[in-house]
Amino acid sequence: MEEKSVNKTNSNGYTFLFAVIMVIVVASVLAFTATSLQPIQRENVRQEKMQSILATIGVETDRAGAEELYNRYITEAVTLDYQGEEREGVDAFTVDLAKEIKREDEEQNFPLYIAEYEGETYYIVPLRGNGLWNAIFGYISLEDDVNTIKGATFDHLGETPGLGAEITKEWFKESFAEEKIFDESGNLVGVSVVKGDIDPSDKDDNQVDAISGATITGDGVSDMISERLQRYLPYFKKQTDIKVATK
Amino acid sequence: MATEKKNISEEKEAKKKEMILFLSSSEEKEHFLSKGNRKLLSDPLDDNNPITVQVLGICSALAITVQLEPAVVMAIAVVFVMAFSNIIVSMLRNLIPSRIRIIVQLVVVASLVALVDQVLKAYAYDVSKQLSVFIGLIITNCIVMGRLEAFALGNGVYKSFLDGIGNAAGYGLILIIVAFFRELLGSGKLFGFEVLGHKAATVADSTGLYALGYENNGLMLLSPMALIVVGLLIWVQRARNRKLIEEN
């Protein structure tokens, strides 16, 4: 009896049959789960996006309440081209930055969210760049002088927990508040994540404190901020009611 | 005619018994928390610890022991995955063709993890964000495969379940101990709380130990220190538990 079953499981035919059945069963279970759960997952991602956008202007909410507050405070979502002109017919919210960033400058869509909150106007720029292992992304909101940062949120796909993944933590995000993106001579430099002795209370030095052991992720954050903000400069310059400090 | 019937019913009876044995998983009748079964749970915590004795799963121990929180999350996740993959492989153990058994084990572990990930993404989105980076680490964790190969393939369902839980717990225990020292000495925190006082830009503004000029050891945050801490743990364990010391 025992002998027989061993022989049976060792034959080529049985091995092939087992492999085929296993693959079919596993594939259909996974495919079924993935497809049937996709609408709920998409909704989660959508709500989380609204939640992140709101968080940059200081509106804290849970995922379920994000949509209502988003509709209340985000007055405009526009898609811009590289010259700062508005592109009609492109929904800024559904623009996938991961794909846009790979396209030529001329073809890229640049989404921009404009928020009215407690009587102030904020411009919210979506960010995307590279961390150590995978993409990092986030949102950064500017006050109406287009220089002072109101707030920022960051997220990542695969940074190391405890090191690069610390960019999602409150203390790191908070260190960006009130920092300036233009230097003293009026060049857009963004905000650099710097190792070593910097004064976190100095909000005009374009620098925030880095995370120990996460140099590459930190550099990724610096690069992402300056690269992305640069793209919106033509738009901000065009808005006559916004004063942009340039050389 | 009558004897034939009797034979058939006997055969049925035998099959039934086989089924019961298969489900109850232990070949000999054994109390479900007998000494042997308890040993399956407790052995991997010390005498046969997967990290310090079997030296499995070192890779993920490096990656996620910078802080306690991810270490605890990882430990819980591995307990789940090991318990269930051990159950599944043990149930299939007489059906799996031996030549492709490693592939089958990998498929079981990977699809289990992917399945859990999908469900979490839909119904517990925040938990799934926490776990996102661990998914890959769990699949490639040598402990999971190692225990499937060494234990679940040759033992009953219930024993394999206990073995899975025991080994995952032994792994988690070491993970948490290493993370405790790395977070405490590396960033002066435990679970994100500043237990050694607050470190400000200058010594004068700092509180607690930092006011005395204490500095965090940045080296503890880097991966090599995880190996060194594990090495020290092995030393401590063997000094205490003499039977682990190899002859010659």
Short mmCIF file of C-alpha atoms in Angstrom, two decimals:
data_model
loop_
_atom_site.label_atom_id
_atom_site.label_comp_id
_atom_site.label_asym_id
_atom_site.label_seq_id
_atom_site.Cartn_x
_atom_site.Cartn_y
_atom_site.Cartn_z
CA MET A 1 0.00 0.00 0.00
CA GLU A 2 2.69 2.46 1.09
CA GLU A 3 5.02 1.26 -1.68
CA LYS A 4 2.34 1.74 -4.28
CA SER A 5 1.56 5.32 -3.38
CA VAL A 6 5.23 6.26 -3.44
CA ASN A 7 5.58 4.81 -6.93
CA LYS A 8 2.48 6.61 -8.05
CA THR A 9 3.65 10.04 -6.87
CA ASN A 10 7.04 9.54 -8.50
CA SER A 11 5.84 8.87 -12.02
CA ASN A 12 6.27 11.56 -14.66
CA GLY A 13 2.61 11.56 -15.56
CA TYR A 14 1.53 12.13 -11.97
CA THR A 15 4.08 14.89 -11.47
CA PHE A 16 2.87 16.72 -14.55
CA LEU A 17 -0.75 16.25 -13.61
CA PHE A 18 -0.13 17.51 -10.09
CA ALA A 19 1.72 20.58 -11.36
CA VAL A 20 -1.00 21.41 -13.89
CA ILE A 21 -3.81 21.03 -11.39
CA MET A 22 -1.92 23.01 -8.77
CA VAL A 23 -1.25 25.88 -11.15
CA ILE A 24 -4.86 25.99 -12.34
CA VAL A 25 -6.29 25.90 -8.82
CA VAL A 26 -3.89 28.47 -7.42
CA ALA A 27 -4.21 30.78 -10.42
CA SER A 28 -7.99 30.74 -10.41
CA VAL A 29 -8.22 31.29 -6.65
CA LEU A 30 -5.84 34.23 -6.83
CA ALA A 31 -7.41 35.69 -9.95
CA PHE A 32 -10.88 35.36 -8.49
CA THR A 33 -9.89 37.04 -5.22
CA ALA A 34 -8.02 39.83 -6.97
CA THR A 35 -10.82 40.66 -9.40
CA SER A 36 -13.64 40.41 -6.90
CA LEU A 37 -11.84 42.61 -4.36
CA GLN A 38 -10.57 45.15 -6.85
CA PRO A 39 -13.45 47.65 -6.60
CA ILE A 40 -13.08 47.86 -2.81
CA GLN A 41 -9.31 48.17 -3.11
CA ARG A 42 -9.61 50.94 -5.70
CA GLU A 43 -12.01 52.83 -3.48
CA ASN A 44 -9.54 52.57 -0.59
CA VAL A 45 -6.73 53.94 -2.74
CA ARG A 46 -8.92 56.79 -4.00
CA GLN A 47 -9.97 57.78 -0.50
CA GLU A 48 -6.42 57.56 0.74
CA LYS A 49 -5.30 59.91 -2.03
CA MET A 50 -7.90 62.47 -0.92
CA GLN A 51 -6.81 61.94 2.67
CA SER A 52 -3.15 62.63 1.79
CA ILE A 53 -4.02 65.74 -0.20
CA LEU A 54 -6.07 67.08 2.70
CA ALA A 55 -3.36 66.24 5.23
CA THR A 56 -0.91 68.65 3.58
CA ILE A 57 -3.13 71.63 4.40
CA GLY A 58 -3.69 70.45 7.94
CA VAL A 59 -7.09 68.77 7.52
CA GLU A 60 -6.88 65.48 9.39
CA THR A 61 -9.59 62.97 8.60
CA ASP A 62 -10.14 59.24 8.43
CA ARG A 63 -10.46 57.51 5.07
CA ALA A 64 -14.25 57.30 5.15
CA GLY A 65 -14.69 61.03 5.73
CA ALA A 66 -12.08 62.10 3.20
CA GLU A 67 -14.35 62.45 0.18
CA GLU A 68 -16.76 64.91 1.79
CA LEU A 69 -13.97 67.15 3.11
CA TYR A 70 -12.11 66.90 -0.18
CA ASN A 71 -15.14 68.22 -2.04
CA ARG A 72 -15.51 71.01 0.51
CA TYR A 73 -11.94 72.32 0.64
CA ILE A 74 -10.36 71.47 -2.70
CA THR A 75 -11.90 74.09 -4.92
CA GLU A 76 -10.02 73.33 -8.10
CA ALA A 77 -8.00 70.50 -9.57
CA VAL A 78 -6.29 71.53 -12.79
CA THR A 79 -3.99 69.74 -15.19
CA LEU A 80 -1.14 71.83 -16.54
CA ASP A 81 1.30 71.37 -19.39
CA TYR A 82 5.02 72.14 -19.14
CA GLN A 83 4.48 75.79 -20.03
CA GLY A 84 1.99 76.28 -17.25
CA GLU A 85 -1.08 76.35 -19.49
CA GLU A 86 -4.18 74.54 -18.36
CA ARG A 87 -5.03 71.38 -20.27
CA GLU A 88 -8.71 70.97 -20.90
CA GLY A 89 -10.38 67.62 -20.68
CA VAL A 90 -7.86 65.90 -18.43
CA ASP A 91 -9.10 65.06 -14.95
CA ALA A 92 -6.29 66.05 -12.62
CA PHE A 93 -7.34 63.56 -9.94
CA THR A 94 -7.02 60.54 -12.21
CA VAL A 95 -3.64 61.54 -13.69
CA ASP A 96 -1.23 58.72 -12.89
CA LEU A 97 2.05 60.36 -11.99
CA ALA A 98 3.94 57.07 -12.24
CA LYS A 99 3.23 57.02 -15.98
CA GLU A 100 3.47 60.77 -16.56
CA ILE A 101 6.96 61.01 -15.12
CA LYS A 102 8.30 58.68 -17.81
CA ARG A 103 6.95 60.76 -20.69
CA GLU A 104 8.59 63.66 -22.53
CA ASP A 105 8.19 67.09 -20.91
CA GLU A 106 5.97 68.32 -23.71
CA GLU A 107 3.51 65.46 -23.28
CA GLN A 108 3.44 65.31 -19.51
CA ASN A 109 0.39 66.28 -17.51
CA PHE A 110 1.07 68.16 -14.30
CA PRO A 111 -1.83 67.96 -11.84
CA LEU A 112 -2.28 70.80 -9.36
CA TYR A 113 -4.84 71.08 -6.58
CA ILE A 114 -6.00 74.42 -5.25
CA ALA A 115 -7.53 74.48 -1.79
CA GLU A 116 -9.43 77.07 0.18
CA TYR A 117 -9.18 76.39 3.89
CA GLU A 118 -9.88 78.79 6.74
CA GLY A 119 -9.75 81.75 4.38
CA GLU A 120 -6.34 80.89 2.94
CA THR A 121 -5.47 79.60 -0.51
CA TYR A 122 -3.07 76.68 -0.84
CA TYR A 123 -1.46 75.10 -3.88
CA ILE A 124 -0.93 71.37 -3.59
CA VAL A 125 1.65 69.71 -5.84
CA PRO A 126 1.83 65.92 -6.18
CA LEU A 127 5.33 64.51 -5.90
CA ARG A 128 6.94 61.36 -7.19
CA GLY A 129 10.56 60.22 -7.28
CA ASN A 130 12.89 57.39 -6.43
CA GLY A 131 13.83 56.10 -3.02
CA LEU A 132 16.38 53.40 -2.35
CA TRP A 133 14.36 50.36 -3.42
CA ASN A 134 11.34 51.69 -5.21
CA ALA A 135 9.24 54.76 -5.90
CA ILE A 136 8.52 57.36 -3.23
CA PHE A 137 5.68 59.84 -3.59
CA GLY A 138 3.65 62.38 -1.74
CA TYR A 139 2.06 65.81 -1.77
CA ILE A 140 3.39 69.19 -0.80
CA SER A 141 1.25 72.27 -0.21
CA LEU A 142 2.42 75.85 -0.63
CA GLU A 143 0.90 78.97 0.85
CA ASP A 144 -0.24 81.67 -1.53
CA ASP A 145 3.22 83.29 -1.61
CA VAL A 146 4.27 80.08 -3.42
CA ASN A 147 7.32 79.97 -1.20
CA THR A 148 6.32 78.84 2.25
CA ILE A 149 5.43 75.17 2.69
CA LYS A 150 2.23 74.56 4.57
CA GLY A 151 2.67 70.83 4.90
CA ALA A 152 3.83 67.68 3.18
CA THR A 153 3.02 63.99 3.18
CA PHE A 154 5.22 61.18 1.93
CA ASP A 155 4.69 57.56 1.16
CA HIS A 156 6.72 54.79 -0.40
CA LEU A 157 6.44 51.40 -2.03
CA GLY A 158 9.34 49.49 -0.56
CA GLU A 159 11.67 51.47 1.69
CA THR A 160 13.20 49.67 4.66
CA PRO A 161 11.04 49.80 7.79
CA GLY A 162 12.74 51.83 10.50
CA LEU A 163 15.07 53.51 7.99
CA GLY A 164 13.78 54.84 4.66
CA ALA A 165 10.19 54.10 5.61
CA GLU A 166 10.50 56.71 8.36
CA ILE A 167 9.65 59.38 5.77
CA THR A 168 6.00 58.60 6.41
CA LYS A 169 6.34 59.45 10.10
CA GLU A 170 4.78 62.58 11.60
CA TRP A 171 8.02 64.12 12.86
CA PHE A 172 9.62 64.00 9.43
CA LYS A 173 6.60 65.46 7.66
CA GLU A 174 6.23 68.16 10.29
CA SER A 175 9.81 69.31 9.80
CA PHE A 176 8.80 70.58 6.35
CA ALA A 177 6.15 72.99 7.63
CA GLU A 178 7.07 76.65 7.15
CA GLU A 179 10.25 75.82 5.26
CA LYS A 180 10.88 77.96 2.16
CA ILE A 181 11.39 76.57 -1.32
CA PHE A 182 13.27 79.62 -2.68
CA ASP A 183 16.72 80.57 -1.43
CA GLU A 184 17.72 84.10 -0.48
CA SER A 185 18.63 85.12 -4.02
CA GLY A 186 15.31 83.90 -5.34
CA ASN A 187 16.27 80.57 -6.93
CA LEU A 188 13.90 77.69 -6.58
CA VAL A 189 15.93 75.14 -4.64
CA GLY A 190 13.21 73.16 -2.89
CA VAL A 191 13.97 71.68 0.50
CA SER A 192 17.02 69.49 1.06
CA VAL A 193 17.16 66.63 3.51
CA VAL A 194 20.55 67.19 5.14
CA LYS A 195 22.66 65.08 7.47
CA GLY A 196 24.48 66.70 10.33
CA ASP A 197 24.07 69.81 12.38
CA ILE A 198 21.26 71.89 11.06
CA ASP A 199 18.93 74.04 13.07
CA PRO A 200 15.40 72.70 12.72
CA SER A 201 13.96 76.00 13.91
CA ASP A 202 15.63 77.90 11.03
CA LYS A 203 12.87 77.93 8.46
CA ASP A 204 14.74 79.98 5.82
CA ASP A 205 17.67 77.64 5.21
CA ASN A 206 15.85 75.30 2.77
CA GLN A 207 17.00 72.37 4.87
CA VAL A 208 15.44 69.74 7.11
CA ASP A 209 17.08 67.13 9.31
CA ALA A 210 17.74 63.74 7.72
CA ILE A 211 16.91 60.27 9.00
CA SER A 212 19.89 58.25 10.26
CA GLY A 213 20.62 55.32 7.99
CA ALA A 214 18.34 56.56 5.22
CA THR A 215 20.63 58.79 3.17
CA ILE A 216 19.49 57.59 -0.24
CA THR A 217 15.80 57.83 0.58
CA GLY A 218 16.44 61.31 2.00
CA ASP A 219 18.25 62.40 -1.16
CA GLY A 220 15.33 61.00 -3.12
CA VAL A 221 12.97 63.24 -1.18
CA SER A 222 15.16 66.32 -1.85
CA ASP A 223 15.40 65.54 -5.56
CA MET A 224 11.72 64.80 -5.88
CA ILE A 225 10.70 68.11 -4.30
CA SER A 226 12.99 70.33 -6.36
CA GLU A 227 12.38 68.45 -9.61
CA ARG A 228 8.59 68.49 -9.32
CA LEU A 229 8.23 72.07 -8.06
CA GLN A 230 10.39 73.34 -10.91
CA ARG A 231 7.73 72.11 -13.34
CA TYR A 232 5.07 74.32 -11.82
CA LEU A 233 7.15 77.50 -11.89
CA PRO A 234 5.84 78.66 -15.31
CA TYR A 235 2.29 78.41 -14.01
CA PHE A 236 3.00 80.31 -10.80
CA LYS A 237 4.84 83.04 -12.72
CA LYS A 238 1.86 83.46 -15.04
CA GLN A 239 -0.61 84.00 -12.24
CA THR A 240 -0.35 87.76 -11.87
CA ASP A 241 -1.93 87.74 -8.45
CA ILE A 242 0.80 85.46 -7.11
CA LYS A 243 4.13 87.00 -6.27
CA VAL A 244 6.87 84.55 -7.11
CA ALA A 245 10.32 85.42 -5.84
CA THR A 246 12.69 84.94 -8.75
CA LYS A 247 16.04 86.39 -9.54
CA MET B 1 -22.11 -12.62 -2.18
CA ALA B 2 -22.40 -12.09 1.55
CA THR B 3 -18.65 -12.24 2.08
CA GLU B 4 -18.14 -9.76 -0.74
CA LYS B 5 -20.45 -7.33 0.98
CA LYS B 6 -18.67 -7.88 4.22
CA ASN B 7 -15.37 -7.18 2.51
CA ILE B 8 -16.67 -3.97 1.08
CA SER B 9 -17.98 -2.80 4.41
CA GLU B 10 -14.68 -3.74 6.02
CA GLU B 11 -12.85 -1.79 3.39
CA LYS B 12 -15.10 1.19 4.03
CA GLU B 13 -14.44 0.88 7.73
CA ALA B 14 -10.72 0.84 7.10
CA LYS B 15 -10.95 3.89 4.89
CA LYS B 16 -12.94 5.70 7.52
CA LYS B 17 -10.27 4.92 10.09
CA GLU B 18 -7.63 6.18 7.72
CA MET B 19 -9.57 9.41 7.27
CA ILE B 20 -9.90 9.88 11.02
CA LEU B 21 -6.21 9.27 11.46
CA PHE B 22 -5.46 11.67 8.66
CA LEU B 23 -7.59 14.40 10.20
CA SER B 24 -6.57 13.81 13.80
CA SER B 25 -3.09 13.99 12.34
CA SER B 26 -1.20 12.11 15.00
CA GLU B 27 -0.63 8.51 14.09
CA GLU B 28 -0.59 7.22 17.64
CA LYS B 29 -3.33 8.31 19.96
CA GLU B 30 -1.93 11.20 21.85
CA HIS B 31 -3.33 13.88 24.11
CA PHE B 32 -3.52 17.10 22.12
CA LEU B 33 -1.15 18.84 24.52
CA SER B 34 0.97 15.84 25.41
CA LYS B 35 4.59 16.23 26.39
CA GLY B 36 5.73 15.58 22.83
CA ASN B 37 3.41 18.16 21.41
CA ARG B 38 4.35 20.74 24.01
CA LYS B 39 7.97 20.13 23.08
CA LEU B 40 7.13 21.02 19.48
CA LEU B 41 6.03 24.41 20.74
CA SER B 42 8.74 25.07 23.30
CA ASP B 43 11.81 23.57 21.62
CA PRO B 44 12.13 26.23 18.93
CA LEU B 45 12.08 28.93 21.59
CA ASP B 46 15.40 27.79 23.01
CA ASP B 47 17.06 24.42 22.29
CA ASN B 48 16.19 24.42 18.62
CA ASN B 49 15.71 28.11 17.91
CA PRO B 50 15.41 28.75 14.15
CA ILE B 51 17.70 31.78 14.20
CA THR B 52 20.32 31.06 16.86
CA VAL B 53 20.53 27.28 16.47
CA GLN B 54 19.21 26.35 13.03
CA VAL B 55 20.52 29.66 11.60
CA LEU B 56 17.52 30.16 9.33
CA GLY B 57 15.81 33.44 8.48
CA ILE B 58 18.82 35.63 9.16
CA CYS B 59 18.15 37.79 6.09
CA SER B 60 14.88 39.22 7.33
CA ALA B 61 16.28 39.56 10.82
CA LEU B 62 18.72 42.10 9.39
CA ALA B 63 16.13 44.12 7.57
CA ILE B 64 13.44 44.75 10.10
CA THR B 65 15.02 44.85 13.52
CA VAL B 66 15.83 48.55 13.52
CA GLN B 67 12.67 49.21 15.52
CA LEU B 68 10.43 47.10 17.72
CA GLU B 69 7.17 47.83 15.94
CA PRO B 70 8.00 46.33 12.53
CA ALA B 71 9.67 43.41 14.30
CA VAL B 72 6.47 42.64 16.19
CA VAL B 73 4.35 42.99 13.04
CA MET B 74 6.69 40.67 11.18
CA ALA B 75 6.64 38.13 14.01
CA ILE B 76 2.84 38.01 14.00
CA ALA B 77 2.69 37.74 10.21
CA VAL B 78 5.17 34.87 10.19
CA VAL B 79 3.20 32.98 12.87
CA PHE B 80 0.12 33.13 10.64
CA VAL B 81 1.87 32.16 7.46
CA MET B 82 3.84 29.31 9.02
CA ALA B 83 0.86 27.85 10.83
CA PHE B 84 -1.28 27.76 7.71
CA SER B 85 1.36 26.74 5.19
CA ASN B 86 2.42 23.91 7.50
CA ILE B 87 -1.20 22.75 7.74
CA ILE B 88 -1.70 22.83 3.97
CA VAL B 89 1.57 21.08 3.10
CA SER B 90 1.02 18.49 5.80
CA MET B 91 -2.46 17.75 4.44
CA LEU B 92 -1.04 17.30 0.95
CA ARG B 93 2.09 15.46 2.08
CA ASN B 94 1.09 12.10 0.65
CA LEU B 95 0.02 13.62 -2.66
CA ILE B 96 2.96 15.90 -3.41
CA PRO B 97 5.33 14.42 -6.03
CA SER B 98 8.72 14.42 -4.35
CA ARG B 99 10.57 15.77 -7.37
CA ILE B 100 8.68 19.04 -7.42
CA ARG B 101 8.03 19.32 -3.70
CA ILE B 102 10.10 22.49 -3.24
CA ILE B 103 8.14 24.21 -6.00
CA VAL B 104 4.87 23.09 -4.46
CA GLN B 105 5.93 24.43 -1.06
CA LEU B 106 6.92 27.74 -2.61
CA VAL B 107 3.60 27.99 -4.42
CA VAL B 108 1.67 27.26 -1.23
CA VAL B 109 3.56 29.90 0.76
CA ALA B 110 3.51 32.52 -1.98
CA SER B 111 -0.16 32.16 -2.84
CA LEU B 112 -1.12 32.13 0.83
CA VAL B 113 0.73 35.38 1.40
CA ALA B 114 -0.66 36.95 -1.79
CA LEU B 115 -4.16 35.93 -0.83
CA VAL B 116 -3.91 37.42 2.65
CA ASP B 117 -2.42 40.58 1.15
CA GLN B 118 -5.35 40.98 -1.26
CA VAL B 119 -7.94 40.52 1.47
CA LEU B 120 -6.16 42.96 3.77
CA LYS B 121 -5.92 45.53 0.99
CA ALA B 122 -9.68 45.41 0.63
CA TYR B 123 -10.86 45.12 4.22
CA ALA B 124 -7.97 46.29 6.40
CA TYR B 125 -6.19 48.79 4.23
CA ASP B 126 -4.12 50.32 7.01
CA VAL B 127 -2.82 46.96 8.19
CA SER B 128 -1.92 46.04 4.63
CA LYS B 129 0.08 49.26 4.27
CA GLN B 130 1.97 48.30 7.41
CA LEU B 131 2.68 44.86 6.00
CA SER B 132 3.42 45.82 2.39
CA VAL B 133 7.18 45.50 2.59
CA PHE B 134 7.01 42.32 4.66
CA ILE B 135 5.13 40.36 2.01
CA GLY B 136 8.28 39.72 -0.01
CA LEU B 137 10.28 39.07 3.12
CA ILE B 138 7.86 36.41 4.35
CA ILE B 139 7.83 34.50 1.06
CA THR B 140 11.61 34.39 0.92
CA ASN B 141 11.97 33.58 4.61
CA CYS B 142 14.03 30.40 4.81
CA ILE B 143 12.31 29.35 8.05
CA VAL B 144 8.98 28.85 6.33
CA MET B 145 10.42 26.68 3.58
CA GLY B 146 12.84 25.00 5.96
CA ARG B 147 10.12 23.83 8.32
CA LEU B 148 7.86 22.71 5.47
CA GLU B 149 10.67 20.61 4.09
CA ALA B 150 11.97 19.30 7.39
CA PHE B 151 8.75 18.76 9.30
CA ALA B 152 5.41 19.26 7.57
CA LEU B 153 6.25 16.85 4.72
CA GLY B 154 6.71 14.00 7.16
CA ASN B 155 4.32 14.71 9.99
CA GLY B 156 0.62 14.97 10.70
CA VAL B 157 -1.48 18.09 10.40
CA TYR B 158 -1.80 18.96 14.08
CA LYS B 159 1.89 18.37 14.83
CA SER B 160 2.88 20.44 11.82
CA PHE B 161 0.60 23.22 12.98
CA LEU B 162 2.31 23.22 16.40
CA ASP B 163 5.74 23.07 14.79
CA GLY B 164 4.85 26.07 12.61
CA ILE B 165 3.66 28.13 15.55
CA GLY B 166 6.63 27.12 17.69
CA ASN B 167 9.24 27.97 15.09
CA ALA B 168 7.58 31.23 14.12
CA ALA B 169 7.45 32.18 17.78
CA GLY B 170 11.11 31.29 18.27
CA TYR B 171 11.96 33.41 15.26
CA GLY B 172 9.77 36.28 16.49
CA LEU B 173 11.32 36.12 19.95
CA ILE B 174 14.84 36.64 18.61
CA LEU B 175 13.58 39.34 16.26
CA ILE B 176 12.03 41.25 19.13
CA ILE B 177 15.11 40.89 21.36
CA VAL B 178 17.39 42.16 18.59
CA ALA B 179 15.00 45.00 17.76
CA PHE B 180 14.84 45.96 21.43
CA PHE B 181 18.59 46.52 21.63
CA ARG B 182 18.88 48.15 18.22
CA GLU B 183 16.08 50.63 18.80
CA LEU B 184 17.14 51.40 22.37
CA LEU B 185 20.84 51.92 21.63
CA GLY B 186 20.44 53.20 18.09
CA SER B 187 17.68 55.76 18.49
CA GLY B 188 17.07 55.86 22.25
CA LYS B 189 13.47 54.81 21.77
CA LEU B 190 11.22 51.82 22.38
CA PHE B 191 8.14 51.44 20.18
CA GLY B 192 8.83 55.03 19.13
CA PHE B 193 8.74 56.45 22.68
CA GLU B 194 11.77 58.39 23.83
CA VAL B 195 12.70 56.32 26.86
CA LEU B 196 16.15 57.82 27.34
CA GLY B 197 14.96 61.39 27.29
CA HIS B 198 14.64 63.90 24.51
CA LYS B 199 17.59 64.75 22.32
CA ALA B 200 17.59 68.39 21.27
CA ALA B 201 20.02 70.22 19.01
CA THR B 202 22.25 71.16 21.95
CA VAL B 203 23.15 69.24 25.11
CA ALA B 204 21.76 72.06 27.25
CA ASP B 205 18.26 71.73 25.77
CA SER B 206 18.21 67.94 26.01
CA THR B 207 16.62 65.98 28.80
CA GLY B 208 17.29 62.62 30.42
CA LEU B 209 20.53 60.82 29.52
CA TYR B 210 21.17 63.19 26.64
CA ALA B 211 21.57 66.06 29.11
CA LEU B 212 24.61 64.21 30.44
CA GLY B 213 26.13 64.13 26.99
CA TYR B 214 24.95 60.65 25.99
CA GLU B 215 24.88 60.02 22.26
CA ASN B 216 22.92 57.42 20.28
CA ASN B 217 25.02 54.79 18.58
CA GLY B 218 24.24 55.26 14.90
CA LEU B 219 26.03 52.02 14.08
CA MET B 220 23.19 50.08 15.71
CA LEU B 221 20.88 51.25 12.92
CA LEU B 222 22.98 49.62 10.21
CA SER B 223 22.41 46.01 9.15
CA PRO B 224 25.77 44.56 10.28
CA MET B 225 24.84 45.30 13.89
CA ALA B 226 21.87 42.94 13.59
CA LEU B 227 24.29 40.12 12.84
CA ILE B 228 26.56 41.12 15.69
CA VAL B 229 23.63 41.26 18.13
CA VAL B 230 22.47 37.84 16.91
CA GLY B 231 26.03 36.59 17.40
CA LEU B 232 26.06 37.89 20.96
CA LEU B 233 22.70 36.24 21.59
CA ILE B 234 24.08 32.91 20.36
CA TRP B 235 27.01 33.34 22.74
CA VAL B 236 24.74 34.10 25.71
CA GLN B 237 22.44 31.22 24.84
CA ARG B 238 25.25 28.68 24.59
CA ALA B 239 26.91 29.87 27.76
CA ARG B 240 23.63 29.22 29.53
CA ASN B 241 22.53 26.11 27.64
CA ARG B 242 25.61 23.87 27.57
CA LYS B 243 24.14 21.08 25.48
CA LEU B 244 24.12 23.35 22.43
CA ILE B 245 27.90 23.53 22.36
CA GLU B 246 29.30 21.34 19.60
CA GLU B 247 31.94 18.72 20.35
CA ASN B 248 35.49 19.28 19.05
#
